[in-house]
Coordinates of C-alpha atoms and ligand atoms in Angstrom, one line a residue:
X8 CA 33.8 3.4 -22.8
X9 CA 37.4 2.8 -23.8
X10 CA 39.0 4.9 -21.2
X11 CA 42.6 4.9 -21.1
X12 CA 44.8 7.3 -18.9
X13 CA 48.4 9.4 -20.1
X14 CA 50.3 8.4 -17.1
X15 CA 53.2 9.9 -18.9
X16 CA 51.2 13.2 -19.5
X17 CA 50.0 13.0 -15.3
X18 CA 53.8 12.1 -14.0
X19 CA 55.2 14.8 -15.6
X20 CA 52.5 17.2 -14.6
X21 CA 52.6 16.3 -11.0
X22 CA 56.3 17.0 -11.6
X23 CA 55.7 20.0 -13.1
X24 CA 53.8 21.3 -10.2
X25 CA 56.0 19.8 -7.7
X26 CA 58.7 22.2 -8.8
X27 CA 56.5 25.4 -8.4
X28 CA 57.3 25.8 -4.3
X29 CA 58.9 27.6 -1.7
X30 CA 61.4 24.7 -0.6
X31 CA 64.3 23.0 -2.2
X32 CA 63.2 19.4 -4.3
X33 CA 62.3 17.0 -3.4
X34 CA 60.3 19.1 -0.7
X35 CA 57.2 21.0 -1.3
X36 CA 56.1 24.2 0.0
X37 CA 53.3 26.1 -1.1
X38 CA 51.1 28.1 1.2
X39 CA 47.5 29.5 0.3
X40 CA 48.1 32.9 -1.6
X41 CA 51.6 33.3 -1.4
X42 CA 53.1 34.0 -5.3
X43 CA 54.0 30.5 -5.7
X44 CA 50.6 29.4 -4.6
X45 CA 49.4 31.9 -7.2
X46 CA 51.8 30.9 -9.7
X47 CA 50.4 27.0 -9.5
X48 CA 47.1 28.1 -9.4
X49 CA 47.6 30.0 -12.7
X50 CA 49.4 27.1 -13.9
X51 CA 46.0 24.7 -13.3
X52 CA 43.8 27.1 -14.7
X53 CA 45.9 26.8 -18.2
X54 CA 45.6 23.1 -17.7
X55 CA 41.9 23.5 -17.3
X56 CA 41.5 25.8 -20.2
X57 CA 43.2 23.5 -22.8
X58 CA 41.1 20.6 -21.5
X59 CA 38.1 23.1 -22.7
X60 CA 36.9 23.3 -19.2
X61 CA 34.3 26.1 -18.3
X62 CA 36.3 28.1 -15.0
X63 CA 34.7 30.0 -12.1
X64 CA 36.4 31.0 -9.4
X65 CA 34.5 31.9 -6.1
X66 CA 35.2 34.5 -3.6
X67 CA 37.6 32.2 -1.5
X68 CA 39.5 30.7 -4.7
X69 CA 38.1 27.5 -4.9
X70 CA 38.0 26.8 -8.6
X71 CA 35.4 25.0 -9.9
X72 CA 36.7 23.3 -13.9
X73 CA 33.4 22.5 -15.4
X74 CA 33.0 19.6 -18.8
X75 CA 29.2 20.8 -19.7
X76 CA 27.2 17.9 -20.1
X77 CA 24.2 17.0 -22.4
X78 CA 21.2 17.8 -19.6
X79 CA 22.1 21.2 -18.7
X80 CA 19.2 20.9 -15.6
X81 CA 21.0 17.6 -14.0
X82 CA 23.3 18.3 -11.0
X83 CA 26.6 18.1 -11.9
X84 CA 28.9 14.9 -10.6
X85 CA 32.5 16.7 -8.9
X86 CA 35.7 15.5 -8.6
X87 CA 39.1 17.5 -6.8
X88 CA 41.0 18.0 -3.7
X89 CA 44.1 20.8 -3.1
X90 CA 47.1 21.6 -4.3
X91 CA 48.0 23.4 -1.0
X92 CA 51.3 22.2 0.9
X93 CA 52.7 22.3 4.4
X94 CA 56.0 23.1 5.2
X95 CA 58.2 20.5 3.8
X96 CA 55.9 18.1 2.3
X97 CA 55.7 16.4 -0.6
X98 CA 54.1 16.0 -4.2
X99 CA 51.2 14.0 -4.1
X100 CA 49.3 14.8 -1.4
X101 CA 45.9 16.7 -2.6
X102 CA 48.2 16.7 -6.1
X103 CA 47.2 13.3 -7.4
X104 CA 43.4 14.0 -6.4
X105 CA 43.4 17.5 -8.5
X106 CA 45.4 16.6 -11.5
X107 CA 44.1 12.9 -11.4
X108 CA 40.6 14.5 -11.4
X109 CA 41.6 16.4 -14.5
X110 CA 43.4 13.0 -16.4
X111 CA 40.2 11.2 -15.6
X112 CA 38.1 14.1 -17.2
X113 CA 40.2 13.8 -20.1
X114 CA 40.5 9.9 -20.4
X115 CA 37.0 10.4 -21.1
X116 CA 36.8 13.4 -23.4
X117 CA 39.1 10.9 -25.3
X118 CA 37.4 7.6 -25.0
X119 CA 34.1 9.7 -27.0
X120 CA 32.1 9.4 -24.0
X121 CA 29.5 12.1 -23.8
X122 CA 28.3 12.9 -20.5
X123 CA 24.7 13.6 -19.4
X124 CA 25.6 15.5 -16.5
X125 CA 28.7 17.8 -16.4
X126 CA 31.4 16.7 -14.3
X127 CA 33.5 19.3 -12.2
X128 CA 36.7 19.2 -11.3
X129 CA 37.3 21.4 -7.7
X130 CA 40.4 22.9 -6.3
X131 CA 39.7 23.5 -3.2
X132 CA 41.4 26.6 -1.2
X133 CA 43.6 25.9 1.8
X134 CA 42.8 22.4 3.1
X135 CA 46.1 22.8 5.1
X136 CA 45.8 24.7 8.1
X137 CA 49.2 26.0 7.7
X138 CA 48.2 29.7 7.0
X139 CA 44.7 30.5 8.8
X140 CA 44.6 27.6 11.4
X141 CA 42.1 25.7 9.8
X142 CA 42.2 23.1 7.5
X143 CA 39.8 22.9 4.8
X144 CA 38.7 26.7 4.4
X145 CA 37.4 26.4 1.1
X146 CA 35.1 23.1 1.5
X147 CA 34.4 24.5 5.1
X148 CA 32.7 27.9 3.7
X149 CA 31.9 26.0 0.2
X150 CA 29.3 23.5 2.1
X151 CA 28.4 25.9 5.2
X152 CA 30.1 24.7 7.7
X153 CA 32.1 27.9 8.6
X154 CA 30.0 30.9 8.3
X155 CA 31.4 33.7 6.7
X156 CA 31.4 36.3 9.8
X157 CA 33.5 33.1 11.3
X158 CA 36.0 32.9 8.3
X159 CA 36.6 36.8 8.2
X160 CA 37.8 37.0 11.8
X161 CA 40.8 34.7 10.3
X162 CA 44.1 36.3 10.2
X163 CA 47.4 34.5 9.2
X164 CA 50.4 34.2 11.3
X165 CA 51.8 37.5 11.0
X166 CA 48.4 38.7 12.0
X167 CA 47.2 39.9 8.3
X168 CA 43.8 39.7 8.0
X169 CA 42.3 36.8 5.7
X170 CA 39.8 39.5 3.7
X171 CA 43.3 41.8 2.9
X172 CA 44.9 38.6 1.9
X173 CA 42.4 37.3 -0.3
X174 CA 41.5 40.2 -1.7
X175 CA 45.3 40.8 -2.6
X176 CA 44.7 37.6 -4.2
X177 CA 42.0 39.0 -6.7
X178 CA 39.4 37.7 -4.9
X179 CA 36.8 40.4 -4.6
X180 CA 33.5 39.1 -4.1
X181 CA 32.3 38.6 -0.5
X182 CA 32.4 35.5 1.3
X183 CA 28.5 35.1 1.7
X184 CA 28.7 34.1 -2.6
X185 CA 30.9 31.0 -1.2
X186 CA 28.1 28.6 0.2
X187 CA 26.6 26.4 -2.2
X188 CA 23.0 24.2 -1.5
X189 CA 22.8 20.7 -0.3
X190 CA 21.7 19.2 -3.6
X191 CA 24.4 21.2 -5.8
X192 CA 26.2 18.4 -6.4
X193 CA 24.5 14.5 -7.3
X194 CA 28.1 13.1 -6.1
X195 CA 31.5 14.0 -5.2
X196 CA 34.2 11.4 -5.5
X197 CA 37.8 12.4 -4.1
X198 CA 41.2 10.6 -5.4
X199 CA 43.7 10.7 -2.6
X200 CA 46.9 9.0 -1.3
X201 CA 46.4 6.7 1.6
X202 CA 48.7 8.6 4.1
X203 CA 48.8 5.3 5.9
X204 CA 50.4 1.7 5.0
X205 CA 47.5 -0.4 5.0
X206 CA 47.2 -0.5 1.3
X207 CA 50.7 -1.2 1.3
X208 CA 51.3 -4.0 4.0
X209 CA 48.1 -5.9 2.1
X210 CA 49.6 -5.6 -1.1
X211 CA 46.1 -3.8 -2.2
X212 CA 46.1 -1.0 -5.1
X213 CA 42.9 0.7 -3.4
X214 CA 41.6 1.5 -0.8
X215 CA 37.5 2.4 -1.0
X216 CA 36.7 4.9 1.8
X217 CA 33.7 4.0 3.9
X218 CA 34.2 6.6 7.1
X219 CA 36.5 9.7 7.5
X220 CA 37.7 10.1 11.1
X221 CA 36.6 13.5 13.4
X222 CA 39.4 15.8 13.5
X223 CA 39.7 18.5 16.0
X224 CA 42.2 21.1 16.9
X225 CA 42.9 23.4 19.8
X226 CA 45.2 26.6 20.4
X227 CA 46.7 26.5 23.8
X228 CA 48.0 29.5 25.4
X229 CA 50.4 29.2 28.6
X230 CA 51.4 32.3 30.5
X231 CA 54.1 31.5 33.5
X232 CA 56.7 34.2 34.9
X233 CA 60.2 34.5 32.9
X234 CA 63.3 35.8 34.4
X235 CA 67.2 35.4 34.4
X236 CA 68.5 31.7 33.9
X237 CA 70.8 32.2 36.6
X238 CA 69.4 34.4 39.2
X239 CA 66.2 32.9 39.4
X240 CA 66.1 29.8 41.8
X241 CA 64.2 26.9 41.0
X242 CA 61.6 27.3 43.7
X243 CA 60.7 30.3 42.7
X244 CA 60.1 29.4 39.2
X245 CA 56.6 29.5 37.3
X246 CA 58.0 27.9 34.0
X247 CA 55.3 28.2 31.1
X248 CA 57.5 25.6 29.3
X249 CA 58.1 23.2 32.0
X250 CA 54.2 23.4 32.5
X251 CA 53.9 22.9 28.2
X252 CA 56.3 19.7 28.9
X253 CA 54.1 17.9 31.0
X254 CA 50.3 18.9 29.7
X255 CA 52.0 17.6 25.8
X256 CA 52.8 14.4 28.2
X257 CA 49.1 14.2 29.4
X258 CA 48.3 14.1 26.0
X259 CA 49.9 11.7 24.6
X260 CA 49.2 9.7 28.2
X261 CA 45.2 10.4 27.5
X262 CA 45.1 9.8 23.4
X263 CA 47.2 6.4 24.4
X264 CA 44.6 5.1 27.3
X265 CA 41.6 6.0 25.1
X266 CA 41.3 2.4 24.6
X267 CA 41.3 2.2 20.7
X268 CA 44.7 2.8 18.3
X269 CA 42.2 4.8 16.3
X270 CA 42.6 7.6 19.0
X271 CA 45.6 9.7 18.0
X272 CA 46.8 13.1 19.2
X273 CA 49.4 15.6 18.2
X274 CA 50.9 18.8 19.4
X275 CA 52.6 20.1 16.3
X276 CA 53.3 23.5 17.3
X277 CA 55.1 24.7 20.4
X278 CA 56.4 28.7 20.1
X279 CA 58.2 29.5 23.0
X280 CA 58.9 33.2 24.7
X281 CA 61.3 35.1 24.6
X282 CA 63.2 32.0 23.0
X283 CA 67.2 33.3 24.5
X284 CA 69.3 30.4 26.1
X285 CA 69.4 32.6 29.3
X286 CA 65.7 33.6 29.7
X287 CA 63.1 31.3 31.3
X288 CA 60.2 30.7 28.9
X289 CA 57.5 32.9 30.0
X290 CA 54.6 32.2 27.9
X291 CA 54.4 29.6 25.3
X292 CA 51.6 28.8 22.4
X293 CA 51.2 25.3 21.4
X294 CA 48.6 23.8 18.7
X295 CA 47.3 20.2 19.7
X296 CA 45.4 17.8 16.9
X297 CA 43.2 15.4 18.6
X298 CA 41.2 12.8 16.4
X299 CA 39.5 9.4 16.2
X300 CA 37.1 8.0 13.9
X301 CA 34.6 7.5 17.1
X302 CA 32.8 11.0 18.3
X303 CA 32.8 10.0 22.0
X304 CA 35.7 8.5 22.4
X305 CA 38.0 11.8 20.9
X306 CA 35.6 14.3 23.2
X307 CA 36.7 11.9 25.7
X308 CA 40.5 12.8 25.0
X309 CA 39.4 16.1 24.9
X310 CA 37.7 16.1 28.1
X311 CA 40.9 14.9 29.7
X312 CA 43.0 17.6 28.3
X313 CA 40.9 19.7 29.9
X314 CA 41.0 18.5 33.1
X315 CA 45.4 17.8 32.8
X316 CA 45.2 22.2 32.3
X317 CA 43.7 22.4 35.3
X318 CA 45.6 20.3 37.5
X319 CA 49.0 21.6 35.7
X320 CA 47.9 24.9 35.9
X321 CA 47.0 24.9 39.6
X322 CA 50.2 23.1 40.5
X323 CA 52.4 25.1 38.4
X324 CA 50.7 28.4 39.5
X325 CA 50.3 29.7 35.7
X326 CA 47.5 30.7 33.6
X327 CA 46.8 27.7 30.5
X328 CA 44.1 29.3 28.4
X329 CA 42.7 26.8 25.7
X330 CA 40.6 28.2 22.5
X331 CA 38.7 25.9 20.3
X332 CA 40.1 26.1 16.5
X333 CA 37.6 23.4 15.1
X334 CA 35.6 19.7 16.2
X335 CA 34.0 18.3 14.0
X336 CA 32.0 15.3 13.4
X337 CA 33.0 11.9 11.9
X338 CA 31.7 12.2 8.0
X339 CA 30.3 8.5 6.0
X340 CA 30.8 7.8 2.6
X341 CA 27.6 7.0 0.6
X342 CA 26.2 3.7 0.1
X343 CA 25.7 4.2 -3.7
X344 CA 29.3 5.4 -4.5
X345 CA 30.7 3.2 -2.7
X346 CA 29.4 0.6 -4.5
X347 CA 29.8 2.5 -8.2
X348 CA 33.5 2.8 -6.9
X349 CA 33.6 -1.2 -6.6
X350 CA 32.2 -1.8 -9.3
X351 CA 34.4 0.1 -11.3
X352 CA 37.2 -1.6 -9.5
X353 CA 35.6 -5.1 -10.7
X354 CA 35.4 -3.5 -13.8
X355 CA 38.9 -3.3 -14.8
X356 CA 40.0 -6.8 -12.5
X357 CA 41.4 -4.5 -9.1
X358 CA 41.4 -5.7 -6.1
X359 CA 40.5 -3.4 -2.8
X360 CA 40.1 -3.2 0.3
X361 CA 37.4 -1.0 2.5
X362 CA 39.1 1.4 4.5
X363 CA 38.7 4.0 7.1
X364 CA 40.6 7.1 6.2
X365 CA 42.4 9.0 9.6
X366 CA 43.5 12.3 7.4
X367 CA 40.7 14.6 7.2
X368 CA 39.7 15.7 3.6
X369 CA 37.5 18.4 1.7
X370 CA 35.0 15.4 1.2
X371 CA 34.5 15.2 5.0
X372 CA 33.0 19.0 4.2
X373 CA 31.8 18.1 1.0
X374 CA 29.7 15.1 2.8
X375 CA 27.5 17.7 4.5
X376 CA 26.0 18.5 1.6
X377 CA 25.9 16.2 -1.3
X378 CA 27.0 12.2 -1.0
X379 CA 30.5 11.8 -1.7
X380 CA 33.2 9.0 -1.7
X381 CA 37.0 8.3 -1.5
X382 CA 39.3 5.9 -3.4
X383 CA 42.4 6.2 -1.9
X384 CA 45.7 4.5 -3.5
X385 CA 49.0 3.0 -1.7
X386 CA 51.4 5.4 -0.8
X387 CA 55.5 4.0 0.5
X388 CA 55.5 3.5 3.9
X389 CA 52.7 5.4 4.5
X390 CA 54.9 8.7 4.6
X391 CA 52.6 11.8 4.0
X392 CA 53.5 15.4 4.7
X393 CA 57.4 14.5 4.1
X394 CA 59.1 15.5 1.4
X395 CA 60.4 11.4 0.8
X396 CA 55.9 11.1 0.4
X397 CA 55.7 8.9 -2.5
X398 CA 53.2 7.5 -4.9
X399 CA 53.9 5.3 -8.1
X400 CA 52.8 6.2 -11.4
X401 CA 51.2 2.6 -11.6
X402 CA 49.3 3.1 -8.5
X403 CA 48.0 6.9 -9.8
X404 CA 47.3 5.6 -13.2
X405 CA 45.1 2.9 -11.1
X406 CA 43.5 5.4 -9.3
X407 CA 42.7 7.6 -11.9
X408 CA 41.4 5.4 -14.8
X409 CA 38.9 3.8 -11.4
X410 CA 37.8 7.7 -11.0
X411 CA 37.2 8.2 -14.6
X412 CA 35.4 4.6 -14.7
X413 CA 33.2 6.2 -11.4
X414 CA 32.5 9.6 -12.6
X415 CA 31.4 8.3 -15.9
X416 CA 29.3 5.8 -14.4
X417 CA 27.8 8.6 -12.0
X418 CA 27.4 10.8 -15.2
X419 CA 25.7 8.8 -17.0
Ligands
GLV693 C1 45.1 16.8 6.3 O1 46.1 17.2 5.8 C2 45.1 16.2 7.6 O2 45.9 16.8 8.4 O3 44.4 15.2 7.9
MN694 MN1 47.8 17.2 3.9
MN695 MN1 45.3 16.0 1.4

């Protein structure tokens, strides 16, 4: 295999598909089935289509680009990741794993190389919580992990239900067509930017996953007593945001003690009511991330959150109400594609480095049900999910022409 990658065709796709979003360049925006999300996922399917890919599209949008191979009985070898964005983000993030998947499939059309079994190239719906909650919808319902009668209880933001949204979409089949077997797949091998600085402080070019940390995430809802900023004496107050102040401070307190710098925590979200200058806050909703690439340790964290309500709550005389949005477990890469991942590294002379990977992915889904692996490549200062994320086209050339090295390999 002569396999040679257009980094000049992939930059100026990824540019391309940067400019299709909701927020002024160099930021991205584009949330699951709004039209620009629509309009990029129409754009990808054309992309497909001239690459002579065979598309479905299941009931929850993940599209699934498919190269035939020569056994049509062998399981299929996948490749992809999304093209979703959070608020002010940036271009390569998902990006580089979906159109470097599609590069890599046609490095190899080019190179001649005819594969046994077909390789698949998945874009995966919503693996930003932004809109439902919860990250990783497609891969969640994809590889069972989120039953459907769980995934149609979803509403967005505005309190739109997810089955009226997708369905607005052109998505008309029902949810229970989503799950696919354990055994679908032979292998599923995900291209991703670090969204650390690890690769980068080494002076690495990749980064071969071997463990993806447990994420978890948590809706908290505080309910206190508002009233006038001026008549109201402090005493007397039961201040839902005064109490939000100091449980976000027990969090960061608890994820700190843990023990381990693997242990990190986030509150992201804080919505506070009414929201006037003169009103004290009488309820307020805040979303906390907890995650660590040990089980125990984050359901230790966890625990402690727990127990910091409580005692804030009492104290405070409020009401902190907490509802579970998702824990899940830790999720290994596979021996065997690990090591068809280093060899194609040694292959082409690249140096890397084993790595643990912090974000959580559609492969951490995708490793329920078929053995997967990550090859991760630097990205500047580690920034991710900022619009100043950056990747160079040297680095994704690397990490593409090392994916289509891999997926040939696993096609065989
Ligand atoms: C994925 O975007 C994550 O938050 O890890
Ligand atoms: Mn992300
Ligand atoms: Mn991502």
């Amino acid at each position: 295999m002569n396999l040679e990658v257009d980094k000049h065709r992939l930059m100026s796709e990824i540019e391309e598909l940067a400019l299709i979003s909701d927020a002024e360049a160099p930021a991205v925006t584009r949330i699951v089935f709004t039209p620009t999300d629509l309009i990029a996922r129409a754009w990808f399917l054309a992309r497909c289509k001239e690459a002579g890919l065979a598309i479905r599209q299941d009931a929850i949008g993940n599209i699934f680009a498919r190269w035939n191979g020569q056994d049509p009985n062998a399981t299929a070898v996948a490749t992809g990741s999304h093209i979703d964005a959070i608020p002010n983000a940036g271009k390569y993030d998902g990006v580089v794993g979906v159109l470097g998947g599609l590069e890599a499939i046609r490095a190899l059309q080019q190179s001649g190389f005819t594969p046994k079994r077909s390789i698949e190239l998945i874009l995966f719906t919503s693996e930003e919580p932004t809109r439902f909650g919860i990250g990783c919808l497609g891969s969640r319902l994809l590889s069972g992990s989120l039953s459907p009668e769980a995934a149609k209880k979803l509403t967005d933001k505005d309190g739109a239900p997810i089955e009226q949204i997708r369905r607005a979409a052109g998505l008309q089949e029902e949810l229970e067509t989503v799950k696919l077997p354990a055994g679908h797949y032979q292998a599923f091998v995900e291209l991703h930017i670090e969204q650390g600085a690890l690769l980068e402080q080494k002076q690495i070019p990749l980064g071969i996953v071997s463990k993806i940390a447990a994420p978890s995430s948590f809706r908290i809802f505080i309910e206190g007593a508002g009233g006038h900023a001026g008549g109201v004496l402090m005493p007397d107050r039961r201040d839902a945001l005064c109490a939000a102040s100091e449980l976000i401070l027990a969090i960061e307190h608890q994820a700190k003690a843990s023990g381990s710098t693997d242990t990190v925590a986030t509150v992201g979200i804080c919505e506070v009511f009414p929201g006037a200058v003169n009103s004290i806050p009488s309820r307020v909703n805040l979303s906390v991330d907890i995650r660590d690439t040990d089980l125990q340790r984050r359901d230790s964290v966890i625990g402690a959150m727990d127990a910091s309500s409580h005692v804030i709550a009492a104290k405070r005389g409020i009401t902190i109400r907490q509802e579970l949005v998702n824990a899940d477990a830790p999720g290994d890469c596979a021996a065997n594609i690990v090591e068809t991942l280093s060899e194609s590294c040694r292959k082409h002379g690249l140096s890397f480095l084993t790595i643990v990977s912090r974000a959580y992915h559609d492969s951490l889904f995708m490793s329920r049900i078929a053995p997967v692996g990550m090859l991760f490549i630097p990205c500047r200062n580690g920034y991710s999910h900022r619009p100043d994320e950056y990747a160079s086209p040297d680095d994704i050339a690397r990490g593409t022409l090392v994916l289509a090295e891999t997926l040939g390999s696993l096609a065989g």
